[in-house]
C-alpha positions as CSV (number, residue, x, y, z in Angstrom):
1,X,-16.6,-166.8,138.0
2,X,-14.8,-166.0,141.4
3,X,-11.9,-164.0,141.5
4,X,-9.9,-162.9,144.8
5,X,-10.4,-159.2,145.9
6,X,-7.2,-159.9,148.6
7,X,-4.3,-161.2,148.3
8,X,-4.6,-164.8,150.1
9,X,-2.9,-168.3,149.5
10,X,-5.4,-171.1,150.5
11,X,-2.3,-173.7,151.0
12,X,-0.6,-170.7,153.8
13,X,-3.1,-168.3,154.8
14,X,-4.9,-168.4,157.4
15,X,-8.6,-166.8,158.5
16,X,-9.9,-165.4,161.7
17,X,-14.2,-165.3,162.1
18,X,-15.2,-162.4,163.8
19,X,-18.2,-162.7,165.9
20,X,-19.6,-159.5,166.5
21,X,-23.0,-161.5,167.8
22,X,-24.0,-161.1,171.7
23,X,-22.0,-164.3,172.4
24,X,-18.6,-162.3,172.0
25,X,-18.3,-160.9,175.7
26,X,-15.1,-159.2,174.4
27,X,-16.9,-157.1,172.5
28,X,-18.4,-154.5,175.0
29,X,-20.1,-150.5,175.3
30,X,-16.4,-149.2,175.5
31,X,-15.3,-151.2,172.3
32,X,-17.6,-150.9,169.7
33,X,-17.6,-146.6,170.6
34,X,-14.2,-146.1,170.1
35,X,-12.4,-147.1,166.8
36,X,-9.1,-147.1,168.2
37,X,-10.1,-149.0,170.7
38,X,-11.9,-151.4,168.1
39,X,-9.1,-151.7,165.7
40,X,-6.9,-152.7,168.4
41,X,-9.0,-155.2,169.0
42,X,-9.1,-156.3,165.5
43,X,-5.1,-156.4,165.1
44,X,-5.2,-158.7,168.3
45,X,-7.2,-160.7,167.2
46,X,-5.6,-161.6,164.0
47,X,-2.1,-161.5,166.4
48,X,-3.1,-164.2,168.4
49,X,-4.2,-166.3,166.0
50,X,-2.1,-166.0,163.2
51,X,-4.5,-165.2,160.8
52,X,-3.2,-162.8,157.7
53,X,-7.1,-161.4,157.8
54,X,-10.6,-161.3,160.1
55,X,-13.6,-162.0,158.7
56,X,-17.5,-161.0,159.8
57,X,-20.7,-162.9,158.7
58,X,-22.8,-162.1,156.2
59,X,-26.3,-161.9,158.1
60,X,-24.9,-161.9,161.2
61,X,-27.2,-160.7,163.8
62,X,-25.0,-157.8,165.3
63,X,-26.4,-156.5,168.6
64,X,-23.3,-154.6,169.0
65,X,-25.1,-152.0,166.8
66,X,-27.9,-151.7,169.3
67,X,-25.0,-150.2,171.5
68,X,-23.1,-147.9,169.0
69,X,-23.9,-144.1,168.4
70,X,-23.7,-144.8,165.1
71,X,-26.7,-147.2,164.5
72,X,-29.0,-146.3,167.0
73,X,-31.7,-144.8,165.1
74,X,-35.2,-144.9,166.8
75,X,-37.5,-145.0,163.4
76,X,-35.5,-148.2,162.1
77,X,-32.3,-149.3,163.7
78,X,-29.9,-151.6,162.6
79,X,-29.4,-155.2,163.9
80,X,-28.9,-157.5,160.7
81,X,-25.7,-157.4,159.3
82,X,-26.2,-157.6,155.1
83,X,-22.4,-157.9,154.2
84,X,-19.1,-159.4,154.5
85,X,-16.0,-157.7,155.9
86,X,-12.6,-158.3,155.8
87,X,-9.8,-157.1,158.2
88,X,-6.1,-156.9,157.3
89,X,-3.4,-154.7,157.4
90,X,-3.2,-151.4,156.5
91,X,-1.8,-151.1,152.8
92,X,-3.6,-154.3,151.5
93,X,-4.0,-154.7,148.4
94,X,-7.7,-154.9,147.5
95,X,-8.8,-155.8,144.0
96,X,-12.3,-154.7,142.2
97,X,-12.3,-157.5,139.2
């Protein structure tokens, strides 16, 4: 059984997919290093298109990663993306059913 872990009305809300893939030129060395920087991007994002929240593939490969501090280990690093995000606005309700 399913059960909603954000508030969201199929019949009003709207979703925005995030590609975080090499064929999202937005997304660039100065971007994915700063998480101001990123956020703002994400709030735009969702701005422009009217969406209530962003979403990013589950196995999504993410070279972004191959270009962040964070995930650039040399013995294994991190390309393949093995979740689902979701992007909304701070205060969101999120439920753990």
């Amino acid at each position: 059984m399913f059960h909603p872990i954000v508030p969201f009305d199929v019949n009003t809300d709207h979703l925005y997919q995030l590609d975080l893939t090499a064929n999202n030129r937005e997304v660039t060395d100065a971007l994915v290093n700063d998480t101001q920087l990123f956020s703002e991007y994400i709030e735009n994002c969702l701005a422009h298109s009217g969406a209530r929240y962003a979403i990013g593939g589950y196995n999504e490969h993410r070279t972004v990663y191959s270009r962040s501090k964070v995930f650039d280990g040399a013995d294994e690093p991190r390309r393949l993306h093995l979740g689902t995000d979701i992007w909304g606005s701070a205060g969101t309700p999120v439920f753990a059913p």
